[in-house]
Amino acid sequence: MFTSTGSSGLYKAPLSKSLLLVPSALSLLLALLLPHCQRFFVYDLQSVKDDFQIWRLICGRIICLDLKDTFCSSLLIYNFRIFERRYGSRKFASFLLGSWVLSALVDFILVEAVWYSFGITASRNLPSGFLAPVFALFVPFYCSIPRVQVAQILGPLSITNKTLIYILGLQLFTSGSYIWIVAISGLISGVCYHSKVLQIHQVLCIPNWMAKFFSWTLEPIFSSSEPTTEARIGMGATVDIQRQQRMELLDRQLMLSQFAQARRQRQQQGGMINWNRLFPPLRQRQNINYQDGRRSEQQASPPLEVSEEQVARLMEMGFSRGDALEALRASNNDLNVATNFLLQH
């Protein structure tokens, strides 16, 4: 369903896995078995300010007391796991820590601004949970994840590979009366940390010794094994059939998407189109008997040179190097077209 951030599950994302399992388990435990303990995890800024209950800034901003918020935030964390693969667990943890600390300060500012502007007391009604860093992750998601159109509806409106993530974020944004305060503070902290304002990324970061300690103690617990390449397409005798059908569909869609480009090239060259150069073979299809295999290999043009930077970006999304190379060659180094086909197939 949510394919904009690649596949491979939680492979190379132990921190994301821990954020999925531990807070969700504690949230269910408090809701079902220990409801009388929920008062210790209420995010009450009025108590922090009047009674100096500083511990609420930690307990009230880790565990969600609303199960709907727990579900939505868990789905978003799962989709944002690509940033842990791209940046590494230490840098990803530093981003979460920095946005978590900055958003607490922005929460105080926004609550006071709402009080002085509208006379509304929101300090006792803020939602609990690890919500501000989740909203902060929308900043790098918007800036660094390529937008690929999937379908077009109602004229100019289109559905992209990022639409469902934004809809899920909107659902979380509207789940409570004052959750918009936490959402805005998270977005502001994400912009400040992502843009490196006042060198915040160097001040609010995970020390190297701490990263090594957690890597040695907790990473073996939350690490995930690398998924097999055949697990996504089927088992047994149907694997080759499914692969062949998928490649044939990819060929047809690629031909349609590049028809305009081929027509322009034909007009410029004044001759026939070299289809072998325009659409190089996507991959060597196995278990297919060709009558003249060697002759076709000799007549085929050499493979197109691809950009290693674009290959790295596709691998960061969870695709294998082989699939990334073949998709880029088939799309003439068009990153958006290659990403679209890899996501849909």
C-alpha positions as a Python dict, from the first residue, in 0.01 Angstrom:
ca = {
    (1, 'M'): (0, 0, 0),
    (2, 'F'): (267, 252, 105),
    (3, 'T'): (543, 196, -148),
    (4, 'S'): (703, 539, -178),
    (5, 'T'): (986, 450, 54),
    (6, 'G'): (1084, 118, -95),
    (7, 'S'): (1056, -235, 31),
    (8, 'S'): (1286, -475, 223),
    (9, 'G'): (1081, -439, 541),
    (10, 'L'): (1281, -319, 842),
    (11, 'Y'): (1616, -439, 710),
    (12, 'K'): (1896, -199, 821),
    (13, 'A'): (1646, -2, 1033),
    (14, 'P'): (1683, -125, 1395),
    (15, 'L'): (1589, 212, 1548),
    (16, 'S'): (1269, 231, 1342),
    (17, 'K'): (1185, -122, 1450),
    (18, 'S'): (1234, -35, 1816),
    (19, 'L'): (1013, 275, 1778),
    (20, 'L'): (745, 55, 1625),
    (21, 'L'): (752, -217, 1888),
    (22, 'V'): (832, -58, 2224),
    (23, 'P'): (602, 250, 2234),
    (24, 'S'): (318, 58, 2069),
    (25, 'A'): (346, -226, 2322),
    (26, 'L'): (354, 18, 2613),
    (27, 'S'): (57, 208, 2473),
    (28, 'L'): (-147, -112, 2451),
    (29, 'L'): (-35, -215, 2798),
    (30, 'L'): (-152, 114, 2948),
    (31, 'A'): (-481, 113, 2759),
    (32, 'L'): (-581, -248, 2830),
    (33, 'L'): (-413, -356, 3154),
    (34, 'L'): (-294, -47, 3341),
    (35, 'P'): (-543, 233, 3274),
    (36, 'H'): (-488, 375, 3622),
    (37, 'C'): (-125, 449, 3530),
    (38, 'Q'): (-210, 663, 3230),
    (39, 'R'): (-213, 979, 3445),
    (40, 'F'): (166, 956, 3473),
    (41, 'F'): (200, 987, 3095),
    (42, 'V'): (-30, 1284, 3037),
    (43, 'Y'): (139, 1567, 2848),
    (44, 'D'): (36, 1852, 3081),
    (45, 'L'): (240, 2168, 3031),
    (46, 'Q'): (44, 2348, 3303),
    (47, 'S'): (176, 2103, 3561),
    (48, 'V'): (526, 2145, 3423),
    (49, 'K'): (504, 2522, 3457),
    (50, 'D'): (317, 2550, 3789),
    (51, 'D'): (425, 2236, 3978),
    (52, 'F'): (767, 2189, 3816),
    (53, 'Q'): (681, 1835, 3702),
    (54, 'I'): (966, 1831, 3453),
    (55, 'W'): (939, 1455, 3416),
    (56, 'R'): (619, 1505, 3216),
    (57, 'L'): (829, 1649, 2934),
    (58, 'I'): (976, 1299, 2897),
    (59, 'C'): (696, 1061, 2994),
    (60, 'G'): (424, 1262, 2822),
    (61, 'R'): (612, 1279, 2493),
    (62, 'I'): (701, 914, 2442),
    (63, 'I'): (388, 698, 2475),
    (64, 'C'): (57, 768, 2301),
    (65, 'L'): (-248, 733, 2523),
    (66, 'D'): (-479, 733, 2219),
    (67, 'L'): (-461, 407, 2024),
    (68, 'K'): (-558, 584, 1700),
    (69, 'D'): (-253, 806, 1733),
    (70, 'T'): (-42, 500, 1808),
    (71, 'F'): (-158, 328, 1489),
    (72, 'C'): (-111, 629, 1261),
    (73, 'S'): (229, 723, 1403),
    (74, 'S'): (349, 363, 1373),
    (75, 'L'): (255, 352, 1005),
    (76, 'L'): (437, 678, 943),
    (77, 'I'): (749, 560, 1127),
    (78, 'Y'): (748, 246, 915),
    (79, 'N'): (735, 452, 596),
    (80, 'F'): (1004, 693, 718),
    (81, 'R'): (1247, 409, 790),
    (82, 'I'): (1422, 491, 461),
    (83, 'F'): (1593, 785, 632),
    (84, 'E'): (1762, 550, 878),
    (85, 'R'): (1898, 351, 585),
    (86, 'R'): (2008, 667, 407),
    (87, 'Y'): (2162, 857, 700),
    (88, 'G'): (2255, 570, 930),
    (89, 'S'): (2108, 492, 1271),
    (90, 'R'): (2320, 750, 1457),
    (91, 'K'): (2228, 1044, 1234),
    (92, 'F'): (1866, 934, 1222),
    (93, 'A'): (1856, 914, 1602),
    (94, 'S'): (2018, 1258, 1622),
    (95, 'F'): (1744, 1401, 1401),
    (96, 'L'): (1473, 1246, 1620),
    (97, 'L'): (1642, 1369, 1938),
    (98, 'G'): (1694, 1720, 1802),
    (99, 'S'): (1337, 1757, 1678),
    (100, 'W'): (1205, 1607, 2003),
    (101, 'V'): (1394, 1863, 2216),
    (102, 'L'): (1320, 2161, 1991),
    (103, 'S'): (951, 2078, 1965),
    (104, 'A'): (916, 2087, 2346),
    (105, 'L'): (1035, 2448, 2343),
    (106, 'V'): (808, 2536, 2051),
    (107, 'D'): (513, 2376, 2235),
    (108, 'F'): (555, 2623, 2521),
    (109, 'I'): (573, 2916, 2277),
    (110, 'L'): (263, 2809, 2082),
    (111, 'V'): (58, 2739, 2396),
    (112, 'E'): (140, 3084, 2534),
    (113, 'A'): (65, 3244, 2196),
    (114, 'V'): (-278, 3075, 2184),
    (115, 'W'): (-350, 3193, 2540),
    (116, 'Y'): (-255, 3555, 2479),
    (117, 'S'): (-422, 3572, 2136),
    (118, 'F'): (-748, 3385, 2193),
    (119, 'G'): (-768, 3328, 2568),
    (120, 'I'): (-772, 2948, 2514),
    (121, 'T'): (-594, 2723, 2762),
    (122, 'A'): (-443, 2434, 2567),
    (123, 'S'): (-161, 2341, 2805),
    (124, 'R'): (-362, 2060, 2971),
    (125, 'N'): (-505, 1916, 2649),
    (126, 'L'): (-202, 1838, 2435),
    (127, 'P'): (-188, 1480, 2303),
    (128, 'S'): (74, 1247, 2445),
    (129, 'G'): (318, 1041, 2247),
    (130, 'F'): (617, 1050, 2013),
    (131, 'L'): (428, 1272, 1770),
    (132, 'A'): (643, 1581, 1715),
    (133, 'P'): (943, 1388, 1568),
    (134, 'V'): (702, 1201, 1340),
    (135, 'F'): (572, 1529, 1200),
    (136, 'A'): (931, 1658, 1178),
    (137, 'L'): (1017, 1368, 944),
    (138, 'F'): (776, 1513, 687),
    (139, 'V'): (1037, 1783, 618),
    (140, 'P'): (1309, 1552, 477),
    (141, 'F'): (1032, 1339, 322),
    (142, 'Y'): (911, 1641, 124),
    (143, 'C'): (1260, 1761, 34),
    (144, 'S'): (1447, 1443, -56),
    (145, 'I'): (1200, 1175, -170),
    (146, 'P'): (1132, 1206, -546),
    (147, 'R'): (772, 1261, -650),
    (148, 'V'): (646, 1010, -908),
    (149, 'Q'): (300, 1035, -1060),
    (150, 'V'): (99, 715, -1030),
    (151, 'A'): (-243, 821, -1163),
    (152, 'Q'): (-420, 1138, -1271),
    (153, 'I'): (-771, 1226, -1160),
    (154, 'L'): (-997, 1525, -1220),
    (155, 'G'): (-772, 1700, -1468),
    (156, 'P'): (-477, 1868, -1292),
    (157, 'L'): (-510, 1658, -974),
    (158, 'S'): (-285, 1354, -965),
    (159, 'I'): (-200, 1071, -728),
    (160, 'T'): (170, 1026, -661),
    (161, 'N'): (379, 778, -468),
    (162, 'K'): (368, 1022, -171),
    (163, 'T'): (-6, 1094, -163),
    (164, 'L'): (-103, 820, 82),
    (165, 'I'): (167, 929, 327),
    (166, 'Y'): (34, 1285, 325),
    (167, 'I'): (-321, 1158, 373),
    (168, 'L'): (-209, 953, 671),
    (169, 'G'): (-33, 1258, 814),
    (170, 'L'): (-351, 1463, 766),
    (171, 'Q'): (-548, 1194, 948),
    (172, 'L'): (-308, 1217, 1242),
    (173, 'F'): (-317, 1599, 1224),
    (174, 'T'): (-696, 1601, 1268),
    (175, 'S'): (-723, 1325, 1529),
    (176, 'G'): (-751, 1562, 1827),
    (177, 'S'): (-849, 1914, 1925),
    (178, 'Y'): (-501, 2049, 1999),
    (179, 'I'): (-280, 1804, 1813),
    (180, 'W'): (-219, 2078, 1556),
    (181, 'I'): (3, 2250, 1815),
    (182, 'V'): (224, 1942, 1841),
    (183, 'A'): (220, 1903, 1462),
    (184, 'I'): (326, 2261, 1396),
    (185, 'S'): (600, 2243, 1659),
    (186, 'G'): (725, 1922, 1502),
    (187, 'L'): (733, 2077, 1152),
    (188, 'I'): (913, 2386, 1282),
    (189, 'S'): (1172, 2176, 1464),
    (190, 'G'): (1215, 1958, 1155),
    (191, 'V'): (1280, 2263, 936),
    (192, 'C'): (1529, 2404, 1189),
    (193, 'Y'): (1720, 2078, 1221),
    (194, 'H'): (1709, 1989, 850),
    (195, 'S'): (1826, 2336, 742),
    (196, 'K'): (2103, 2335, 1010),
    (197, 'V'): (1991, 2663, 1166),
    (198, 'L'): (2246, 2786, 1424),
    (199, 'Q'): (2432, 2455, 1387),
    (200, 'I'): (2162, 2276, 1587),
    (201, 'H'): (2255, 1947, 1423),
    (202, 'Q'): (2598, 1964, 1591),
    (203, 'V'): (2465, 2053, 1936),
    (204, 'L'): (2168, 1814, 1956),
    (205, 'C'): (2325, 1492, 1835),
    (206, 'I'): (2397, 1144, 1965),
    (207, 'P'): (2760, 1111, 2089),
    (208, 'N'): (2973, 853, 1918),
    (209, 'W'): (3030, 653, 2236),
    (210, 'M'): (2657, 634, 2300),
    (211, 'A'): (2589, 521, 1943),
    (212, 'K'): (2848, 244, 1980),
    (213, 'F'): (2699, 137, 2313),
    (214, 'F'): (2345, 104, 2176),
    (215, 'S'): (2478, -59, 1861),
    (216, 'W'): (2646, -323, 2076),
    (217, 'T'): (2356, -379, 2319),
    (218, 'L'): (2028, -312, 2137),
    (219, 'E'): (2099, -352, 1766),
    (220, 'P'): (2125, -733, 1786),
    (221, 'I'): (1779, -738, 1949),
    (222, 'F'): (1602, -515, 1695),
    (223, 'S'): (1798, -598, 1380),
    (224, 'S'): (1618, -767, 1091),
    (225, 'S'): (1761, -1015, 844),
    (226, 'E'): (1794, -929, 478),
    (227, 'P'): (1484, -1040, 283),
    (228, 'T'): (1526, -1280, -5),
    (229, 'T'): (1486, -1145, -357),
    (230, 'E'): (1229, -1406, -456),
    (231, 'A'): (996, -1354, -160),
    (232, 'R'): (811, -1065, -322),
    (233, 'I'): (714, -1233, -649),
    (234, 'G'): (611, -1587, -561),
    (235, 'M'): (731, -1940, -510),
    (236, 'G'): (775, -2256, -710),
    (237, 'A'): (715, -2289, -1084),
    (238, 'T'): (523, -1961, -1108),
    (239, 'V'): (829, -1744, -1043),
    (240, 'D'): (954, -1740, -1403),
    (241, 'I'): (604, -1686, -1539),
    (242, 'Q'): (541, -1392, -1307),
    (243, 'R'): (879, -1243, -1387),
    (244, 'Q'): (817, -1272, -1761),
    (245, 'Q'): (471, -1116, -1734),
    (246, 'R'): (605, -834, -1522),
    (247, 'M'): (884, -757, -1769),
    (248, 'E'): (645, -762, -2063),
    (249, 'L'): (416, -516, -1889),
    (250, 'L'): (717, -300, -1805),
    (251, 'D'): (822, -302, -2171),
    (252, 'R'): (479, -186, -2284),
    (253, 'Q'): (457, 93, -2028),
    (254, 'L'): (809, 210, -2105),
    (255, 'M'): (731, 222, -2476),
    (256, 'L'): (424, 437, -2412),
    (257, 'S'): (604, 672, -2175),
    (258, 'Q'): (888, 733, -2426),
    (259, 'F'): (682, 744, -2745),
    (260, 'A'): (702, 1124, -2764),
    (261, 'Q'): (1078, 1117, -2719),
    (262, 'A'): (1116, 854, -2990),
    (263, 'R'): (910, 1058, -3233),
    (264, 'R'): (1126, 1366, -3176),
    (265, 'Q'): (1441, 1164, -3232),
    (266, 'R'): (1301, 1023, -3555),
    (267, 'Q'): (1226, 1373, -3683),
    (268, 'Q'): (1576, 1494, -3597),
    (269, 'Q'): (1756, 1194, -3748),
    (270, 'G'): (1531, 1169, -4054),
    (271, 'G'): (1540, 793, -4049),
    (272, 'M'): (1406, 489, -3873),
    (273, 'I'): (1426, 452, -3497),
    (274, 'N'): (1690, 228, -3349),
    (275, 'W'): (1460, 49, -3104),
    (276, 'N'): (1744, -160, -2966),
    (277, 'R'): (1926, 154, -2859),
    (278, 'L'): (1612, 327, -2730),
    (279, 'F'): (1480, 27, -2535),
    (280, 'P'): (1772, -193, -2426),
    (281, 'P'): (1681, -527, -2271),
    (282, 'L'): (1572, -492, -1908),
    (283, 'R'): (1738, -812, -1786),
    (284, 'Q'): (1838, -1149, -1923),
    (285, 'R'): (1524, -1359, -1920),
    (286, 'Q'): (1603, -1711, -1809),
    (287, 'N'): (1429, -2037, -1904),
    (288, 'I'): (1328, -1900, -2249),
    (289, 'N'): (1454, -2087, -2554),
    (290, 'Y'): (1576, -1851, -2824),
    (291, 'Q'): (1657, -2005, -3161),
    (292, 'D'): (1943, -1768, -3225),
    (293, 'G'): (2058, -1644, -2885),
    (294, 'R'): (2421, -1584, -2969),
    (295, 'R'): (2337, -1391, -3284),
    (296, 'S'): (2099, -1160, -3098),
    (297, 'E'): (2361, -1094, -2829),
    (298, 'Q'): (2616, -1000, -3095),
    (299, 'Q'): (2376, -762, -3269),
    (300, 'A'): (2263, -597, -2941),
    (301, 'S'): (2415, -260, -2863),
    (302, 'P'): (2641, -217, -2558),
    (303, 'P'): (2463, -138, -2229),
    (304, 'L'): (2392, 226, -2154),
    (305, 'E'): (2615, 398, -1899),
    (306, 'V'): (2421, 478, -1583),
    (307, 'S'): (2487, 727, -1305),
    (308, 'E'): (2616, 571, -986),
    (309, 'E'): (2449, 851, -788),
    (310, 'Q'): (2108, 757, -929),
    (311, 'V'): (2179, 389, -862),
    (312, 'A'): (2262, 477, -501),
    (313, 'R'): (1938, 674, -462),
    (314, 'L'): (1733, 380, -585),
    (315, 'M'): (1921, 141, -355),
    (316, 'E'): (1848, 372, -62),
    (317, 'M'): (1479, 325, -136),
    (318, 'G'): (1519, -49, -82),
    (319, 'F'): (1570, -178, -437),
    (320, 'S'): (1851, -411, -529),
    (321, 'R'): (2146, -289, -735),
    (322, 'G'): (2058, -516, -1027),
    (323, 'D'): (1700, -389, -1049),
    (324, 'A'): (1821, -29, -1019),
    (325, 'L'): (2076, -70, -1299),
    (326, 'E'): (1828, -233, -1534),
    (327, 'A'): (1551, 17, -1465),
    (328, 'L'): (1787, 312, -1528),
    (329, 'R'): (1917, 159, -1848),
    (330, 'A'): (1565, 92, -1969),
    (331, 'S'): (1455, 448, -1892),
    (332, 'N'): (1765, 618, -2038),
    (333, 'N'): (1881, 735, -1694),
    (334, 'D'): (1545, 896, -1611),
    (335, 'L'): (1527, 860, -1232),
    (336, 'N'): (1154, 936, -1205),
    (337, 'V'): (1056, 683, -1473),
    (338, 'A'): (1285, 418, -1324),
    (339, 'T'): (1145, 478, -973),
    (340, 'N'): (787, 462, -1099),
    (341, 'F'): (837, 126, -1268),
    (342, 'L'): (1025, -25, -974),
    (343, 'L'): (751, 83, -734),
    (344, 'Q'): (471, -56, -948),
    (345, 'H'): (639, -387, -1030),
}
